[in-house]
mmCIF file of C-alpha atoms in Angstrom:
data_model
loop_
_atom_site.group_PDB
_atom_site.id
_atom_site.type_symbol
_atom_site.label_atom_id
_atom_site.label_comp_id
_atom_site.label_asym_id
_atom_site.label_seq_id
_atom_site.Cartn_x
_atom_site.Cartn_y
_atom_site.Cartn_z
ATOM 1 C CA MET S 265 16.609 -6.182 -55.929
ATOM 2 C CA ALA S 266 17.024 -7.951 -59.295
ATOM 3 C CA GLU S 267 16.180 -6.016 -62.451
ATOM 4 C CA ASP S 268 13.302 -8.322 -63.360
ATOM 5 C CA GLN S 269 11.731 -7.663 -59.949
ATOM 6 C CA LYS S 270 11.700 -3.891 -60.246
ATOM 7 C CA THR S 271 8.293 -2.295 -60.421
ATOM 8 C CA LEU S 272 7.334 -0.353 -63.515
ATOM 9 C CA ARG S 273 7.454 2.855 -61.484
ATOM 10 C CA GLU S 274 11.073 2.203 -60.464
ATOM 11 C CA GLN S 275 11.979 1.544 -64.097
ATOM 12 C CA SER S 276 10.322 4.823 -65.025
ATOM 13 C CA CYS S 277 12.306 6.732 -62.439
ATOM 14 C CA ALA S 278 15.565 5.087 -63.455
ATOM 15 C CA LYS S 279 14.932 5.967 -67.096
ATOM 16 C CA LEU S 280 14.178 9.556 -66.234
ATOM 17 C CA HIS S 281 17.430 9.864 -64.264
ATOM 18 C CA GLU S 282 19.492 8.375 -67.098
ATOM 19 C CA VAL S 283 18.422 10.960 -69.682
ATOM 20 C CA GLU S 284 21.289 13.403 -70.073
ATOM 21 C CA THR S 285 21.151 14.015 -73.798
ATOM 22 C CA PRO S 286 20.830 17.059 -76.049
ATOM 23 C CA LYS S 287 17.447 18.736 -76.306
ATOM 24 C CA LYS S 288 16.921 17.581 -79.896
ATOM 25 C CA TRP S 289 17.316 13.943 -78.852
ATOM 26 C CA LEU S 290 15.011 14.515 -75.882
ATOM 27 C CA LYS S 291 12.277 15.826 -78.163
ATOM 28 C CA LYS S 292 12.500 12.645 -80.237
ATOM 29 C CA LYS S 293 12.200 10.604 -77.079
ATOM 30 C CA HIS S 294 9.438 12.612 -75.359
ATOM 31 C CA GLU S 295 6.704 10.170 -76.323
ATOM 32 C CA GLN S 296 8.676 7.300 -74.831
ATOM 33 C CA ASN S 297 9.261 9.242 -71.604
ATOM 34 C CA ALA S 298 5.611 10.222 -71.481
ATOM 35 C CA GLU S 299 4.666 6.555 -71.733
ATOM 36 C CA PHE S 300 6.853 5.795 -68.717
ATOM 37 C CA ILE S 301 5.132 8.550 -66.740
ATOM 38 C CA TRP S 302 1.622 7.443 -67.729
ATOM 39 C CA LYS S 303 2.351 3.811 -66.916
ATOM 40 C CA GLY S 304 3.957 4.804 -63.631
ATOM 41 C CA LYS S 305 0.828 6.696 -62.666
ATOM 42 C CA GLN S 306 -1.414 3.778 -63.639
ATOM 43 C CA ASP S 307 0.778 1.435 -61.624
ATOM 44 C CA GLN S 308 0.170 3.565 -58.514
ATOM 45 C CA LYS S 309 -3.492 2.593 -58.664
ATOM 46 C CA ASN S 310 -2.640 -1.015 -57.922
ATOM 47 C CA SER S 311 0.193 -0.425 -55.459
ATOM 48 C CA SER S 312 -0.122 -1.045 -51.742
ATOM 49 C CA CYS S 313 0.346 2.702 -51.184
ATOM 50 C CA SER S 314 -2.415 3.775 -53.582
ATOM 51 C CA SER S 315 -5.255 6.090 -52.563
ATOM 52 C CA ASP S 316 -8.279 7.890 -53.959
ATOM 53 C CA VAL S 317 -5.963 10.749 -54.818
ATOM 54 C CA ASP S 318 -3.922 8.450 -57.069
ATOM 55 C CA ASP S 319 -7.126 7.524 -58.886
ATOM 56 C CA LYS S 320 -7.867 11.211 -59.470
ATOM 57 C CA SER S 321 -4.372 11.691 -60.883
ATOM 58 C CA ASN S 322 -4.915 8.783 -63.256
ATOM 59 C CA VAL S 323 -8.219 10.262 -64.439
ATOM 60 C CA TRP S 324 -6.533 13.616 -65.039
ATOM 61 C CA ILE S 325 -3.793 11.989 -67.110
ATOM 62 C CA THR S 326 -6.288 9.973 -69.150
ATOM 63 C CA GLN S 327 -8.321 13.105 -69.902
ATOM 64 C CA ASN S 328 -5.283 15.122 -70.953
ATOM 65 C CA ARG S 329 -3.365 12.449 -72.832
ATOM 66 C CA SER S 330 -5.378 12.956 -76.006
ATOM 67 C CA THR S 331 -4.807 16.734 -75.904
ATOM 68 C CA GLY S 332 -1.026 16.341 -75.738
ATOM 69 C CA SER S 333 -0.681 18.563 -72.659
ATOM 70 C CA VAL S 334 0.951 15.792 -70.602
ATOM 71 C CA GLY S 335 3.159 14.764 -73.500
ATOM 72 C CA ASP S 336 4.367 18.277 -74.216
ATOM 73 C CA ALA S 337 7.990 17.983 -75.339
ATOM 74 C CA ASP S 338 9.297 20.803 -73.161
ATOM 75 C CA TYR S 339 7.593 19.498 -70.037
ATOM 76 C CA ILE S 340 8.737 15.926 -70.667
ATOM 77 C CA SER S 341 12.286 17.144 -71.225
ATOM 78 C CA TRP S 342 12.038 19.056 -67.954
ATOM 79 C CA LEU S 343 10.703 15.940 -66.182
ATOM 80 C CA SER S 344 13.834 14.081 -67.210
ATOM 81 C CA GLU S 345 15.728 16.359 -64.829
ATOM 82 C CA HIS S 346 12.981 16.746 -62.200
ATOM 83 C CA PRO S 347 10.996 13.477 -62.202
ATOM 84 C CA SER S 348 7.727 13.015 -60.361
ATOM 85 C CA ALA S 349 8.194 12.388 -56.639
ATOM 86 C CA LEU S 350 5.212 10.033 -56.890
ATOM 87 C CA SER S 351 6.772 7.997 -59.688
ATOM 88 C CA CYS S 352 10.042 7.936 -57.743
ATOM 89 C CA PHE S 353 8.465 7.397 -54.336
ATOM 90 C CA LYS S 354 10.179 4.058 -53.692
ATOM 91 C CA GLU S 355 13.530 5.457 -54.737
ATOM 92 C CA ILE S 356 13.139 8.381 -52.319
ATOM 93 C CA MET S 357 11.984 6.255 -49.405
ATOM 94 C CA ASN S 358 14.641 3.606 -49.994
ATOM 95 C CA ALA S 359 17.291 6.342 -49.787
ATOM 96 C CA ALA S 360 15.717 7.585 -46.530
ATOM 97 C CA ARG S 361 15.305 4.159 -44.930
ATOM 98 C CA GLY S 362 16.888 3.978 -41.480
ATOM 99 C CA LYS S 363 17.393 7.751 -41.350
ATOM 100 C CA SER S 364 15.591 10.592 -39.597
ATOM 101 C CA ILE S 365 13.253 12.344 -42.037
ATOM 102 C CA VAL S 366 12.366 15.988 -41.350
ATOM 103 C CA VAL S 367 9.491 17.436 -43.406
ATOM 104 C CA PHE S 368 9.253 21.082 -44.501
ATOM 105 C CA LEU S 369 6.221 22.403 -46.395
ATOM 106 C CA ASP S 370 5.206 25.648 -48.043
ATOM 107 C CA TYR S 371 1.537 26.607 -47.678
ATOM 108 C CA ASP S 372 -0.036 28.480 -50.617
ATOM 109 C CA GLY S 373 0.152 26.455 -53.826
ATOM 110 C CA THR S 374 1.454 23.448 -51.897
ATOM 111 C CA LEU S 375 -0.990 22.575 -49.111
ATOM 112 C CA SER S 376 -3.766 24.743 -50.528
ATOM 113 C CA PRO S 377 -4.527 25.810 -54.099
ATOM 114 C CA ILE S 378 -3.705 29.318 -55.265
ATOM 115 C CA VAL S 379 -6.993 31.231 -55.002
ATOM 116 C CA SER S 380 -8.192 34.664 -56.089
ATOM 117 C CA ASP S 381 -8.865 35.815 -52.515
ATOM 118 C CA PRO S 382 -5.790 35.302 -50.270
ATOM 119 C CA ASP S 383 -8.033 35.250 -47.194
ATOM 120 C CA ARG S 384 -9.822 32.176 -48.543
ATOM 121 C CA ALA S 385 -6.809 29.946 -49.208
ATOM 122 C CA PHE S 386 -8.277 27.246 -47.024
ATOM 123 C CA MET S 387 -6.684 23.853 -46.520
ATOM 124 C CA SER S 388 -8.961 20.908 -47.274
ATOM 125 C CA ASN S 389 -9.828 18.504 -44.471
ATOM 126 C CA PRO S 390 -8.090 15.574 -46.244
ATOM 127 C CA MET S 391 -4.918 17.694 -46.549
ATOM 128 C CA ARG S 392 -5.099 18.692 -42.880
ATOM 129 C CA SER S 393 -5.460 15.034 -41.900
ATOM 130 C CA ALA S 394 -2.528 14.081 -44.127
ATOM 131 C CA VAL S 395 -0.257 16.769 -42.639
ATOM 132 C CA GLN S 396 -1.312 15.781 -39.132
ATOM 133 C CA GLU S 397 -0.535 12.131 -39.828
ATOM 134 C CA VAL S 398 2.853 13.005 -41.328
ATOM 135 C CA SER S 399 3.678 15.132 -38.264
ATOM 136 C CA ARG S 400 3.008 12.119 -36.033
ATOM 137 C CA HIS S 401 5.711 10.179 -37.846
ATOM 138 C CA PHE S 402 8.228 12.921 -38.716
ATOM 139 C CA PRO S 403 9.151 16.363 -37.337
ATOM 140 C CA THR S 404 7.160 18.721 -39.579
ATOM 141 C CA ALA S 405 7.314 22.475 -40.181
ATOM 142 C CA ILE S 406 5.421 24.838 -42.464
ATOM 143 C CA ILE S 407 7.460 27.748 -43.865
ATOM 144 C CA SER S 408 5.292 30.392 -45.534
ATOM 145 C CA GLY S 409 5.356 33.972 -46.733
ATOM 146 C CA ARG S 410 2.177 34.548 -44.745
ATOM 147 C CA SER S 411 2.241 35.819 -41.189
ATOM 148 C CA ARG S 412 2.782 32.985 -38.735
ATOM 149 C CA SER S 413 -0.566 33.618 -37.059
ATOM 150 C CA LYS S 414 -2.371 33.499 -40.412
ATOM 151 C CA VAL S 415 -0.779 30.195 -41.385
ATOM 152 C CA TYR S 416 -1.727 28.690 -38.037
ATOM 153 C CA GLU S 417 -5.271 29.989 -38.511
ATOM 154 C CA PHE S 418 -5.449 28.068 -41.798
ATOM 155 C CA VAL S 419 -3.731 24.862 -40.631
ATOM 156 C CA LYS S 420 -4.813 24.612 -36.969
ATOM 157 C CA LEU S 421 -2.429 21.779 -36.080
ATOM 158 C CA LYS S 422 -0.485 21.994 -32.812
ATOM 159 C CA GLU S 423 1.790 19.130 -33.833
ATOM 160 C CA VAL S 424 3.413 21.280 -36.528
ATOM 161 C CA LEU S 425 6.071 24.005 -36.245
ATOM 162 C CA TYR S 426 5.375 27.293 -38.031
ATOM 163 C CA ALA S 427 7.615 29.844 -39.740
ATOM 164 C CA GLY S 428 5.886 32.901 -41.196
ATOM 165 C CA SER S 429 7.021 35.966 -43.164
ATOM 166 C CA HIS S 430 9.359 33.859 -45.325
ATOM 167 C CA GLY S 431 11.089 32.516 -42.226
ATOM 168 C CA MET S 432 11.416 35.829 -40.367
ATOM 169 C CA ASP S 433 8.955 34.755 -37.671
ATOM 170 C CA ILE S 434 9.572 31.238 -36.361
ATOM 171 C CA MET S 435 7.991 29.205 -33.593
ATOM 172 C CA ALA S 436 10.578 26.607 -32.621
ATOM 173 C CA PRO S 437 11.203 23.967 -29.937
ATOM 174 C CA PRO S 438 12.667 25.229 -26.622
ATOM 175 C CA GLN S 439 16.135 23.971 -27.603
ATOM 176 C CA GLN S 440 17.663 27.265 -28.754
ATOM 177 C CA ALA S 441 20.080 27.593 -31.656
ATOM 178 C CA ASN S 442 23.623 28.393 -30.566
ATOM 179 C CA SER S 443 24.869 30.793 -33.244
ATOM 180 C CA SER S 444 25.360 34.391 -32.039
ATOM 181 C CA TYR S 445 23.003 35.637 -34.749
ATOM 182 C CA ALA S 446 20.253 33.265 -33.650
ATOM 183 C CA VAL S 447 20.658 33.958 -29.923
ATOM 184 C CA LYS S 448 20.252 37.694 -30.528
ATOM 185 C CA TYR S 449 16.700 37.308 -31.843
ATOM 186 C CA GLN S 450 15.397 34.388 -29.780
ATOM 187 C CA THR S 451 12.780 34.745 -27.047
ATOM 188 C CA ARG S 452 11.494 32.006 -24.772
ATOM 189 C CA THR S 453 7.700 31.991 -24.565
ATOM 190 C CA ILE S 454 4.992 30.068 -22.716
ATOM 191 C CA ASP S 455 1.774 29.480 -24.655
ATOM 192 C CA GLU S 456 -1.791 29.197 -23.317
ATOM 193 C CA ASN S 457 -1.249 25.477 -22.638
ATOM 194 C CA ASP S 458 1.866 26.145 -20.509
ATOM 195 C CA GLN S 459 4.047 24.709 -23.271
ATOM 196 C CA GLU S 460 7.452 26.322 -23.665
ATOM 197 C CA PHE S 461 8.756 27.271 -27.093
ATOM 198 C CA VAL S 462 11.097 29.784 -28.706
ATOM 199 C CA THR S 463 10.173 32.590 -31.083
ATOM 200 C CA PHE S 464 12.829 33.761 -33.513
ATOM 201 C CA GLN S 465 12.283 37.146 -35.219
ATOM 202 C CA PRO S 466 15.387 38.592 -36.925
ATOM 203 C CA ALA S 467 13.432 41.524 -38.448
ATOM 204 C CA GLN S 468 11.952 42.966 -35.233
ATOM 205 C CA GLU S 469 13.632 46.352 -35.688
ATOM 206 C CA PHE S 470 11.785 46.877 -38.984
ATOM 207 C CA LEU S 471 8.251 46.649 -37.566
ATOM 208 C CA PRO S 472 7.729 50.441 -37.139
ATOM 209 C CA GLU S 473 8.777 51.071 -40.755
ATOM 210 C CA ILE S 474 6.607 48.217 -42.011
ATOM 211 C CA GLU S 475 3.564 49.735 -40.305
ATOM 212 C CA LYS S 476 4.231 53.124 -41.916
ATOM 213 C CA MET S 477 4.859 51.567 -45.317
ATOM 214 C CA LEU S 478 1.636 49.587 -45.093
ATOM 215 C CA LYS S 479 -0.414 52.762 -44.634
ATOM 216 C CA LYS S 480 1.372 54.525 -47.505
ATOM 217 C CA LEU S 481 0.833 51.580 -49.849
ATOM 218 C CA GLU S 482 -2.861 51.494 -49.018
ATOM 219 C CA LYS S 483 -3.124 55.209 -49.741
ATOM 220 C CA LYS S 484 -1.114 55.059 -52.992
ATOM 221 C CA THR S 485 -2.972 52.074 -54.439
ATOM 222 C CA CYS S 486 -6.528 52.695 -53.236
ATOM 223 C CA GLN S 487 -7.559 54.051 -56.650
ATOM 224 C CA ILE S 488 -6.462 50.884 -58.463
ATOM 225 C CA GLU S 489 -9.363 48.460 -58.608
ATOM 226 C CA GLY S 490 -8.700 44.913 -57.421
ATOM 227 C CA VAL S 491 -5.569 45.506 -55.319
ATOM 228 C CA VAL S 492 -5.352 43.546 -52.063
ATOM 229 C CA ILE S 493 -2.633 44.502 -49.586
ATOM 230 C CA GLU S 494 -1.828 41.853 -46.997
ATOM 231 C CA ASP S 495 0.001 42.551 -43.756
ATOM 232 C CA ASN S 496 2.249 39.543 -43.149
ATOM 233 C CA ARG S 497 3.810 41.112 -40.053
ATOM 234 C CA PHE S 498 7.462 41.190 -41.185
ATOM 235 C CA CYS S 499 6.697 41.599 -44.877
ATOM 236 C CA ILE S 500 3.941 43.040 -47.064
ATOM 237 C CA SER S 501 2.182 41.320 -49.968
ATOM 238 C CA VAL S 502 0.536 43.388 -52.714
ATOM 239 C CA HIS S 503 -1.830 41.032 -54.543
ATOM 240 C CA TYR S 504 -2.961 42.008 -58.044
ATOM 241 C CA ARG S 505 -4.816 38.902 -59.225
ATOM 242 C CA HIS S 506 -8.011 40.981 -59.620
ATOM 243 C CA VAL S 507 -6.291 44.026 -61.126
ATOM 244 C CA LYS S 508 -6.871 44.774 -64.813
ATOM 245 C CA GLU S 509 -3.830 43.950 -66.908
ATOM 246 C CA GLN S 510 -3.570 47.524 -68.180
ATOM 247 C CA ASP S 511 -3.145 48.648 -64.547
ATOM 248 C CA TYR S 512 -0.227 46.321 -63.722
ATOM 249 C CA GLU S 513 2.422 48.882 -64.651
ATOM 250 C CA ILE S 514 0.634 51.675 -62.785
ATOM 251 C CA LEU S 515 0.461 49.520 -59.651
ATOM 252 C CA GLU S 516 4.112 48.546 -59.789
ATOM 253 C CA LYS S 517 5.195 52.166 -60.213
ATOM 254 C CA GLN S 518 3.162 53.200 -57.175
ATOM 255 C CA VAL S 519 4.713 50.411 -55.104
ATOM 256 C CA GLU S 520 8.207 51.379 -56.274
ATOM 257 C CA LYS S 521 7.568 55.013 -55.322
ATOM 258 C CA VAL S 522 6.776 53.985 -51.768
ATOM 259 C CA LEU S 523 9.716 51.578 -51.682
ATOM 260 C CA LYS S 524 12.166 54.375 -52.569
ATOM 261 C CA GLU S 525 11.359 55.980 -49.221
ATOM 262 C CA TYR S 526 12.497 52.818 -47.432
ATOM 263 C CA PRO S 527 15.993 51.853 -48.673
ATOM 264 C CA LYS S 528 16.301 49.011 -46.161
ATOM 265 C CA PHE S 529 13.582 47.057 -47.983
ATOM 266 C CA HIS S 530 13.379 45.330 -51.349
ATOM 267 C CA MET S 531 10.671 43.918 -53.608
ATOM 268 C CA THR S 532 10.357 40.470 -55.177
ATOM 269 C CA ARG S 533 7.709 39.070 -57.533
ATOM 270 C CA GLY S 534 5.579 35.995 -56.976
ATOM 271 C CA LYS S 535 2.407 34.596 -58.530
ATOM 272 C CA LYS S 536 0.341 37.747 -59.120
ATOM 273 C CA VAL S 537 1.879 39.300 -56.013
ATOM 274 C CA LEU S 538 4.582 41.829 -55.167
ATOM 275 C CA GLU S 539 6.419 41.009 -51.933
ATOM 276 C CA ILE S 540 8.152 43.703 -49.877
ATOM 277 C CA ARG S 541 10.660 42.511 -47.292
ATOM 278 C CA PRO S 542 13.495 43.857 -45.136
ATOM 279 C CA SER S 543 16.859 43.500 -46.861
ATOM 280 C CA ILE S 544 18.432 41.150 -44.350
ATOM 281 C CA LYS S 545 20.366 37.965 -44.982
ATOM 282 C CA TRP S 546 17.508 35.697 -44.041
ATOM 283 C CA ASN S 547 15.230 33.551 -46.197
ATOM 284 C CA LYS S 548 13.442 30.202 -46.215
ATOM 285 C CA GLY S 549 16.768 28.416 -46.566
ATOM 286 C CA HIS S 550 18.045 30.010 -43.373
ATOM 287 C CA ALA S 551 14.744 29.176 -41.686
ATOM 288 C CA LEU S 552 15.165 25.524 -42.652
ATOM 289 C CA GLU S 553 18.687 25.456 -41.179
ATOM 290 C CA TYR S 554 17.515 27.199 -37.997
ATOM 291 C CA LEU S 555 14.678 24.715 -37.498
ATOM 292 C CA MET S 556 17.010 21.793 -38.164
ATOM 293 C CA GLU S 557 19.287 23.086 -35.403
ATOM 294 C CA THR S 558 16.513 23.677 -32.872
ATOM 295 C CA LEU S 559 15.158 20.207 -33.616
ATOM 296 C CA GLY S 560 18.582 18.850 -32.698
ATOM 297 C CA PHE S 561 19.628 17.686 -36.147
ATOM 298 C CA THR S 562 22.671 19.866 -36.872
ATOM 299 C CA SER S 563 24.690 19.690 -33.659
ATOM 300 C CA ARG S 564 25.531 16.064 -34.311
ATOM 301 C CA SER S 565 28.731 14.374 -35.431
ATOM 302 C CA PRO S 566 29.409 14.212 -39.205
ATOM 303 C CA LYS S 567 28.283 10.585 -39.246
ATOM 304 C CA GLU S 568 25.029 11.389 -37.425
ATOM 305 C CA LYS S 569 24.355 14.291 -39.803
ATOM 306 C CA ASP S 570 24.387 11.806 -42.678
ATOM 307 C CA ASP S 571 21.531 10.014 -40.933
ATOM 308 C CA VAL S 572 19.212 13.043 -41.263
ATOM 309 C CA VAL S 573 17.161 13.538 -44.432
ATOM 310 C CA PRO S 574 15.319 16.870 -44.835
ATOM 311 C CA LEU S 575 12.457 16.856 -47.336
ATOM 312 C CA TYR S 576 11.116 20.198 -48.584
ATOM 313 C CA ILE S 577 8.010 20.662 -50.755
ATOM 314 C CA GLY S 578 7.161 24.099 -52.167
ATOM 315 C CA ASP S 579 5.937 25.920 -55.258
ATOM 316 C CA ASP S 580 7.158 29.499 -54.809
ATOM 317 C CA LYS S 581 10.295 31.260 -56.012
ATOM 318 C CA THR S 582 11.178 31.886 -52.371
ATOM 319 C CA ASP S 583 11.290 28.111 -51.810
ATOM 320 C CA GLU S 584 14.317 27.961 -54.106
ATOM 321 C CA ASP S 585 16.482 29.214 -51.224
ATOM 322 C CA ALA S 586 15.506 26.113 -49.245
ATOM 323 C CA PHE S 587 16.080 23.858 -52.267
ATOM 324 C CA LYS S 588 19.591 25.291 -52.621
ATOM 325 C CA VAL S 589 20.345 24.582 -48.959
ATOM 326 C CA LEU S 590 19.442 20.926 -49.452
ATOM 327 C CA LYS S 591 21.563 20.809 -52.596
ATOM 328 C CA SER S 592 24.531 22.280 -50.730
ATOM 329 C CA ARG S 593 24.098 19.709 -47.952
ATOM 330 C CA GLY S 594 24.355 16.934 -50.508
ATOM 331 C CA ALA S 595 21.458 15.226 -48.731
ATOM 332 C CA GLY S 596 17.718 15.625 -48.682
ATOM 333 C CA PHE S 597 14.901 15.850 -51.185
ATOM 334 C CA PRO S 598 13.888 19.241 -52.620
ATOM 335 C CA ILE S 599 10.510 18.834 -54.373
ATOM 336 C CA ILE S 600 8.947 21.604 -56.458
ATOM 337 C CA VAL S 601 5.191 21.870 -57.024
ATOM 338 C CA THR S 602 4.510 22.975 -60.600
ATOM 339 C CA SER S 603 2.657 21.875 -63.727
ATOM 340 C CA LYS S 604 4.941 23.896 -66.003
ATOM 341 C CA PRO S 605 8.657 23.569 -66.748
ATOM 342 C CA ARG S 606 10.717 26.163 -64.877
ATOM 343 C CA GLU S 607 14.243 26.699 -63.670
ATOM 344 C CA THR S 608 14.670 25.191 -60.227
ATOM 345 C CA ALA S 609 17.180 23.699 -57.817
ATOM 346 C CA ALA S 610 14.659 20.985 -56.899
ATOM 347 C CA SER S 611 15.450 17.357 -57.694
ATOM 348 C CA TYR S 612 11.856 16.112 -57.931
ATOM 349 C CA SER S 613 8.454 17.529 -58.782
ATOM 350 C CA LEU S 614 4.743 17.257 -58.028
ATOM 351 C CA ARG S 615 2.129 18.824 -60.281
ATOM 352 C CA ASP S 616 -0.219 20.423 -57.732
ATOM 353 C CA PRO S 617 -1.588 20.194 -54.163
ATOM 354 C CA THR S 618 -3.545 17.071 -55.131
ATOM 355 C CA GLU S 619 -0.280 15.267 -55.829
ATOM 356 C CA VAL S 620 1.223 16.735 -52.648
ATOM 357 C CA LEU S 621 -1.676 15.171 -50.737
ATOM 358 C CA SER S 622 -1.055 11.829 -52.399
ATOM 359 C CA PHE S 623 2.661 12.003 -51.583
ATOM 360 C CA LEU S 624 2.056 12.856 -47.901
ATOM 361 C CA ILE S 625 -0.468 10.029 -47.543
ATOM 362 C CA ARG S 626 2.017 7.579 -49.006
ATOM 363 C CA MET S 627 4.755 8.822 -46.661
ATOM 364 C CA SER S 628 2.598 8.056 -43.628
ATOM 365 C CA ARG S 629 1.617 4.647 -44.971
ATOM 366 C CA TRP S 630 5.245 3.858 -45.735
ATOM 367 C CA LYS S 631 6.237 4.740 -42.165
ATOM 368 C CA SER S 632 3.302 2.821 -40.684
ATOM 369 C CA ALA S 633 4.395 -0.258 -42.606
ATOM 370 C CA HIS S 634 7.723 -0.085 -40.672
ATOM 371 C CA TYR S 635 9.995 0.141 -43.679
ATOM 372 C CA TYR S 636 13.210 1.216 -42.001
#
């Protein structure tokens, strides 16, 4: 396509990719970069892939432009390395044209907003429809830190594959993975609809200890107001969003006391949550690779592998393992969901679940338009 025929959004994306200058220079240029981003967003309103969600994004940008929050120098500098997946939508889809796209999604903070009560992290009906439509066009899996049953309870889509407990509990197609590690933990299952699938649970041996730890954590933290302990089957989440700030340290010490009794487990920190997991070499990146294999996308010839494009959207620190896998493959699109600059292996970004919804809608429309 000739330069004079490029859309403003493509120009924006190209500019963002070209910026590889010192931070001082970037700060001088942040207003110019911000203008590209604002114009790119406005251009979405008139594009053939636009939606009501795009209009909401434009309103948000207009409201915040005067406050300087969108034009913040640090965020704009960060965007130069991790441009908006919406602004770069055509670039992404052009790179994927003629290839098999496989979609991987986190749940909390990606398909649903982060909420104060983890049991009320409901997915909106428009988001459910968007995920369902995407799954009709592309193999789609949700990889979450929640228990697999809980994620399914929220999503309620049979067209989607589910991996819970940060990938330690996977429902996969009946084509089993061939590695010795995978075979050891795979079980063929028939569901209530007589459909065959495989469950993969590499942390089965830890279930008795997890049950004991859960009871001890509940006992140790019951005096701390606002604590919510969530049983995610193969991991435990200690939520402290409602805990008083002065009690944070007390809570963490109590959790660490319990953890010392279980040396085969470790703790990580998320958004107002402490995660306790078995210390095994398995994470969301491994789950992505396992699902790719069971979907039949990794047992191909080198040439055929180049024809597969995984796309992963997530907001959590644990999603970084999946981003790194895509980086190591040298193919695919890792997309982080965040409204603040942060260190990440992702190549692109989306601000929040509203932008995720917009991106998924545009993916389906792009596929329906038969752009191969």
